[in-house]
């Protein structure tokens, strides 16, 4: 594997004991000769990942002991031979085999198939009705961006009683009322709702460890999909409209305690004066905002969407061009005791992280972010204040600052030197910083290269 093999021999010595054949990563390999596989009749695993083959030899059909056929990233593969005789096959991986136009004959006979990945098979336009429902052992199915990205026969999925992981585009208008039991038994999933044609795929790619929903280019007014979010841990809203209607989409006075991560990207709407009136998302741990225009503060967003930040661990805000501050301290925003990471980039109107009112003093009896571990600040030309007057970040371990010319004072003390590991910033910026005492500067100097 990964040895840039160009050519396989037509025939080799019989290898009846070989159970695994690893040929992945040979991106110069274009042909598997007919006679080559005949030497491996006991083969259980065949891995041709990232090779340039266009088709598989008919001799593959003799490998009746095969358990896993791995064709991931075989971008030139155009067809598969009939697989009906592979009654022991458990894994079929065709991820990004983008030239496959149809599933092989006999797919509905693979009663022991547990994992099927046909994601990013953009040429695959159709899956014959009844094929999926006959894969009775199927546990994992990824067909995102495959079969035109959509499956409309959700009743077939309901038949798959062992299915626990599912990754598909979902048309919620086609789901009949009361047909959600098959969704509730899933342990991992990623459902994509809406038109992904203009979306950056980094926002809808996901790992296989979470329960995730991504909503793309959808007007949220009049849409109700709260039933879908009951057990969702990660939600992304990409280029949606009428965000202020989102609480209505979730249903009134319904709490989504499982939701831990929220990403809002490419939102151009105005934030009208509104209040969700009820905390619908109380356990949020990760908040990502990418190009959310017209947003002036995260507190404003919390009021609109019914967010609670007491368990928030990470904030990432990129290119929100009207943002003036992150949080208004006091009122609904108390101490963010679990917040450990803040990342800010390209927010040109941002003046301060926390708005304390005219006095500049923290109205709370304790620091608002006393467990902060990492802060990244980049391209924030108006940013001046990082904290209240007498606050310090004594748990901070890493600080990176660039193009933040107005930041003149860091909320660090000599005590901070006990925890801080490194500080990254331009030498000119570092030399202009003001310090309460020389001991603080001396203690931290060793952490700034």
Tab-separated table of C-alpha atoms in Angstrom, residues 105-373:
chain	number	residue	atom	x	y	z
A	105	UNK	CA	-27.086	-5.679	-9.560
A	106	UNK	CA	-27.850	-7.877	-6.602
A	107	UNK	CA	-27.487	-5.128	-3.983
A	108	UNK	CA	-30.801	-6.170	-2.471
A	109	UNK	CA	-29.344	-9.641	-1.774
A	110	UNK	CA	-26.660	-8.346	0.614
A	111	UNK	CA	-28.530	-9.389	3.728
A	112	UNK	CA	-25.405	-9.242	5.918
A	113	UNK	CA	-24.265	-5.782	4.812
A	114	UNK	CA	-23.715	-3.593	7.870
A	115	UNK	CA	-22.034	-0.491	6.441
A	116	UNK	CA	-22.790	1.244	3.147
A	117	UNK	CA	-21.085	4.496	2.162
A	118	UNK	CA	-22.161	5.998	-1.157
A	119	UNK	CA	-21.560	9.614	-0.179
A	120	UNK	CA	-20.276	12.097	-2.751
A	121	UNK	CA	-21.222	9.792	-5.610
A	122	UNK	CA	-22.504	12.741	-7.612
A	123	UNK	CA	-23.228	10.730	-10.786
A	124	UNK	CA	-25.480	8.306	-8.904
A	125	UNK	CA	-28.905	9.623	-9.809
A	126	UNK	CA	-31.222	6.863	-8.756
A	127	UNK	CA	-31.564	4.051	-6.255
A	128	UNK	CA	-34.096	1.432	-7.263
A	129	UNK	CA	-37.110	1.350	-5.014
A	130	UNK	CA	-36.986	-1.438	-2.456
A	131	UNK	CA	-33.211	-1.862	-2.527
A	132	UNK	CA	-32.417	-0.279	0.831
A	133	UNK	CA	-35.288	-1.856	2.729
A	134	UNK	CA	-33.904	-5.327	1.942
A	135	UNK	CA	-30.543	-4.599	3.573
A	136	UNK	CA	-31.873	-5.926	6.854
A	137	UNK	CA	-28.526	-5.941	8.689
A	138	UNK	CA	-27.588	-2.378	7.769
A	139	UNK	CA	-26.290	-0.344	10.715
A	140	UNK	CA	-24.480	2.533	8.965
A	141	UNK	CA	-25.647	4.385	5.840
A	142	UNK	CA	-24.006	7.472	4.355
A	143	UNK	CA	-25.538	8.721	1.135
A	144	UNK	CA	-24.987	12.435	1.618
A	145	UNK	CA	-24.293	14.111	-1.702
A	146	UNK	CA	-25.096	10.827	-3.407
A	147	UNK	CA	-28.136	9.726	-5.423
A	148	UNK	CA	-28.591	13.418	-6.160
A	149	UNK	CA	-28.216	13.983	-2.439
A	150	UNK	CA	-31.791	13.007	-1.632
A	151	UNK	CA	-33.850	10.058	-0.532
A	152	UNK	CA	-37.598	10.470	-0.703
A	153	UNK	CA	-38.698	6.964	0.295
A	154	UNK	CA	-38.204	7.325	4.015
A	155	UNK	CA	-40.426	4.314	4.629
A	156	UNK	CA	-37.517	2.159	3.434
A	157	UNK	CA	-35.354	3.523	6.237
A	158	UNK	CA	-38.069	2.763	8.757
A	159	UNK	CA	-37.719	-0.913	7.809
A	160	UNK	CA	-34.050	-0.971	8.810
A	161	UNK	CA	-34.425	-1.871	12.464
A	162	UNK	CA	-30.671	-2.173	13.058
A	163	UNK	CA	-29.807	1.195	11.514
A	164	UNK	CA	-28.095	3.432	14.089
A	165	UNK	CA	-26.030	5.838	11.936
A	166	UNK	CA	-27.483	7.775	9.000
A	167	UNK	CA	-26.193	10.641	6.845
A	168	UNK	CA	-28.583	11.973	4.191
A	169	UNK	CA	-30.247	15.067	2.781
A	170	UNK	CA	-33.669	15.346	4.343
A	171	UNK	CA	-36.796	16.844	2.799
A	172	UNK	CA	-38.927	17.553	5.849
A	173	UNK	CA	-41.989	18.299	3.705
A	174	UNK	CA	-42.057	14.619	2.660
A	175	UNK	CA	-42.003	13.215	6.156
A	176	UNK	CA	-45.462	12.124	7.197
A	177	UNK	CA	-46.695	13.106	10.624
A	178	UNK	CA	-45.940	10.468	13.214
A	179	UNK	CA	-43.211	8.755	11.170
A	180	UNK	CA	-40.297	9.740	13.382
A	181	UNK	CA	-39.655	6.534	15.313
A	182	UNK	CA	-36.872	5.439	12.968
A	183	UNK	CA	-35.137	8.780	13.586
A	184	UNK	CA	-35.447	8.456	17.346
A	185	UNK	CA	-33.585	5.145	17.428
A	186	UNK	CA	-30.558	6.557	15.572
A	187	UNK	CA	-27.461	7.034	17.714
A	188	UNK	CA	-25.563	9.136	15.162
A	189	UNK	CA	-26.779	11.134	12.194
A	190	UNK	CA	-26.330	14.192	10.015
A	191	UNK	CA	-29.414	15.503	8.259
A	192	UNK	CA	-29.017	18.293	5.706
A	193	UNK	CA	-32.157	20.333	5.056
A	194	UNK	CA	-32.384	22.761	2.147
A	195	UNK	CA	-30.371	23.567	-0.964
A	196	UNK	CA	-26.655	22.920	-0.580
A	197	UNK	CA	-25.699	24.011	-4.106
A	198	UNK	CA	-24.277	27.367	-2.970
A	199	UNK	CA	-22.987	26.269	0.429
A	200	UNK	CA	-19.366	25.792	1.397
A	201	UNK	CA	-19.061	22.098	2.219
A	202	UNK	CA	-16.941	22.767	5.309
A	203	UNK	CA	-20.190	23.771	7.009
A	204	UNK	CA	-21.954	20.479	6.349
A	205	UNK	CA	-19.124	17.996	6.544
A	206	UNK	CA	-19.131	16.195	9.835
A	207	UNK	CA	-17.587	13.362	11.704
A	208	UNK	CA	-19.483	10.256	12.644
A	209	UNK	CA	-19.729	10.889	16.371
A	210	UNK	CA	-22.595	13.323	16.733
A	211	UNK	CA	-26.255	13.975	16.120
A	212	UNK	CA	-26.278	16.887	13.731
A	213	UNK	CA	-28.701	18.909	11.616
A	214	UNK	CA	-27.631	21.474	9.013
A	215	UNK	CA	-30.201	23.882	7.564
A	216	UNK	CA	-29.127	25.519	4.288
A	217	UNK	CA	-30.584	28.582	2.512
A	218	UNK	CA	-34.017	28.156	4.054
A	219	UNK	CA	-36.499	30.799	5.129
A	220	UNK	CA	-37.266	29.922	8.748
A	221	UNK	CA	-40.636	31.664	8.782
A	222	UNK	CA	-43.474	29.161	8.815
A	223	UNK	CA	-41.176	26.130	8.997
A	224	UNK	CA	-41.588	23.776	11.933
A	225	UNK	CA	-38.891	21.218	12.557
A	226	UNK	CA	-38.643	21.250	16.327
A	227	UNK	CA	-39.527	17.547	16.373
A	228	UNK	CA	-36.268	16.880	14.524
A	229	UNK	CA	-34.115	18.631	17.123
A	230	UNK	CA	-35.244	16.766	20.223
A	231	UNK	CA	-32.019	14.770	20.424
A	232	UNK	CA	-29.750	16.876	18.194
A	233	UNK	CA	-26.395	17.900	19.651
A	234	UNK	CA	-25.142	20.108	16.785
A	235	UNK	CA	-27.129	22.589	14.681
A	236	UNK	CA	-25.881	24.708	11.770
A	237	UNK	CA	-27.945	27.467	10.137
A	238	UNK	CA	-26.287	28.475	6.857
A	239	UNK	CA	-27.523	31.411	4.775
A	240	UNK	CA	-31.034	31.135	6.204
A	241	UNK	CA	-33.610	33.930	6.231
A	242	UNK	CA	-35.787	35.426	8.971
A	243	UNK	CA	-33.683	34.165	11.838
A	244	UNK	CA	-35.951	35.914	14.319
A	245	UNK	CA	-38.619	33.351	13.379
A	246	UNK	CA	-36.403	30.496	14.506
A	247	UNK	CA	-38.043	30.157	17.968
A	248	UNK	CA	-41.362	29.653	16.191
A	249	UNK	CA	-39.785	26.902	14.093
A	250	UNK	CA	-38.814	25.118	17.288
A	251	UNK	CA	-42.225	25.437	18.892
A	252	UNK	CA	-43.234	27.621	21.813
A	253	UNK	CA	-42.032	26.791	25.319
A	254	UNK	CA	-40.074	23.728	24.188
A	255	UNK	CA	-36.625	23.145	25.688
A	256	UNK	CA	-33.887	21.491	23.601
A	257	UNK	CA	-31.526	20.427	26.350
A	258	UNK	CA	-29.484	18.073	24.141
A	259	UNK	CA	-28.280	20.856	21.831
A	260	UNK	CA	-24.656	21.672	22.644
A	261	UNK	CA	-23.312	23.335	19.481
A	262	UNK	CA	-24.809	26.116	17.343
A	263	UNK	CA	-23.299	27.599	14.170
A	264	UNK	CA	-24.854	30.516	12.295
A	265	UNK	CA	-23.200	31.455	9.016
A	266	UNK	CA	-23.857	33.931	6.223
A	267	UNK	CA	-26.874	35.685	7.690
A	268	UNK	CA	-27.658	39.042	6.089
A	269	UNK	CA	-30.944	39.866	7.790
A	270	UNK	CA	-31.565	42.643	10.266
A	271	UNK	CA	-31.958	41.735	13.919
A	272	UNK	CA	-35.377	43.086	14.711
A	273	UNK	CA	-36.303	43.930	18.264
A	274	UNK	CA	-37.674	40.660	19.557
A	275	UNK	CA	-37.433	38.383	22.513
A	276	UNK	CA	-37.836	34.623	22.486
A	277	UNK	CA	-39.384	34.919	25.939
A	278	UNK	CA	-38.248	31.436	26.895
A	279	UNK	CA	-34.863	29.739	27.176
A	280	UNK	CA	-35.111	27.077	24.491
A	281	UNK	CA	-31.409	26.162	24.303
A	282	UNK	CA	-30.096	26.067	27.905
A	283	UNK	CA	-26.984	23.868	27.566
A	284	UNK	CA	-25.068	25.489	24.723
A	285	UNK	CA	-21.311	24.777	24.879
A	286	UNK	CA	-20.071	25.904	21.452
A	287	UNK	CA	-21.200	29.003	19.540
A	288	UNK	CA	-19.803	29.804	16.080
A	289	UNK	CA	-20.793	32.916	14.132
A	290	UNK	CA	-19.446	33.345	10.595
A	291	UNK	CA	-20.349	36.463	8.605
A	292	UNK	CA	-23.457	37.254	10.606
A	293	UNK	CA	-23.928	40.786	9.340
A	294	UNK	CA	-25.846	43.446	11.316
A	295	UNK	CA	-25.299	41.646	14.623
A	296	UNK	CA	-24.054	44.106	17.265
A	297	UNK	CA	-23.605	41.698	20.172
A	298	UNK	CA	-24.018	38.069	21.111
A	299	UNK	CA	-26.347	39.190	23.894
A	300	UNK	CA	-28.656	40.498	21.162
A	301	UNK	CA	-28.610	37.080	19.523
A	302	UNK	CA	-29.358	35.370	22.830
A	303	UNK	CA	-32.428	37.509	23.330
A	304	UNK	CA	-33.695	36.787	19.821
A	305	UNK	CA	-33.153	33.027	19.828
A	306	UNK	CA	-33.634	32.091	23.470
A	307	UNK	CA	-30.055	31.068	24.253
A	308	UNK	CA	-28.495	30.498	27.672
A	309	UNK	CA	-24.718	30.835	28.083
A	310	UNK	CA	-24.029	29.550	31.587
A	311	UNK	CA	-22.440	26.362	30.155
A	312	UNK	CA	-20.741	27.959	27.154
A	313	UNK	CA	-17.191	26.655	26.630
A	314	UNK	CA	-16.099	28.051	23.269
A	315	UNK	CA	-16.901	31.103	21.138
A	316	UNK	CA	-15.729	31.593	17.558
A	317	UNK	CA	-16.719	34.772	15.719
A	318	UNK	CA	-15.458	35.425	12.187
A	319	UNK	CA	-16.058	38.468	9.979
A	320	UNK	CA	-19.135	39.839	11.743
A	321	UNK	CA	-18.657	43.378	10.472
A	322	UNK	CA	-21.145	45.214	12.725
A	323	UNK	CA	-20.257	43.499	15.999
A	324	UNK	CA	-19.382	46.052	18.712
A	325	UNK	CA	-18.972	43.757	21.722
A	326	UNK	CA	-19.587	40.149	22.676
A	327	UNK	CA	-21.675	40.342	25.823
A	328	UNK	CA	-23.456	42.944	27.878
A	329	UNK	CA	-22.477	42.110	31.446
A	330	UNK	CA	-25.263	41.888	33.989
A	331	UNK	CA	-28.930	41.184	33.446
A	332	UNK	CA	-29.343	37.925	31.540
A	333	UNK	CA	-25.563	37.463	31.149
A	334	UNK	CA	-23.898	36.451	34.393
A	335	UNK	CA	-20.474	34.884	34.818
A	336	UNK	CA	-19.362	32.632	31.967
A	337	UNK	CA	-17.640	30.261	34.328
A	338	UNK	CA	-17.188	27.440	31.791
A	339	UNK	CA	-15.875	29.573	28.933
A	340	UNK	CA	-12.345	28.426	28.062
A	341	UNK	CA	-11.789	29.591	24.453
A	342	UNK	CA	-12.493	32.821	22.570
A	343	UNK	CA	-11.574	33.195	18.883
A	344	UNK	CA	-12.264	36.473	17.064
A	345	UNK	CA	-11.259	37.344	13.512
A	346	UNK	CA	-12.079	40.165	11.131
A	347	UNK	CA	-14.705	41.996	13.226
A	348	UNK	CA	-13.743	45.521	12.248
A	349	UNK	CA	-16.215	47.389	14.489
A	350	UNK	CA	-15.514	45.412	17.660
A	351	UNK	CA	-14.473	47.785	20.464
A	352	UNK	CA	-14.600	45.614	23.572
A	353	UNK	CA	-15.230	42.028	24.552
A	354	UNK	CA	-17.612	42.817	27.391
A	355	UNK	CA	-19.808	45.892	27.749
A	356	UNK	CA	-19.857	46.951	31.389
A	357	UNK	CA	-21.741	50.216	31.000
A	358	UNK	CA	-20.398	53.743	31.391
A	359	UNK	CA	-18.428	53.019	34.565
A	360	UNK	CA	-16.304	50.349	32.903
A	361	UNK	CA	-16.573	48.345	36.113
A	362	UNK	CA	-17.843	44.812	36.322
A	363	UNK	CA	-21.271	44.903	38.047
A	364	UNK	CA	-20.745	41.310	39.168
A	365	UNK	CA	-18.827	40.472	42.370
A	366	UNK	CA	-16.444	38.203	40.407
A	367	UNK	CA	-14.704	38.104	37.000
A	368	UNK	CA	-17.004	37.141	34.152
A	369	UNK	CA	-14.522	34.709	32.530
A	370	UNK	CA	-12.400	33.328	35.345
A	371	UNK	CA	-11.655	29.966	33.633
A	372	UNK	CA	-10.520	31.315	30.276
A	373	UNK	CA	-7.663	29.219	28.832
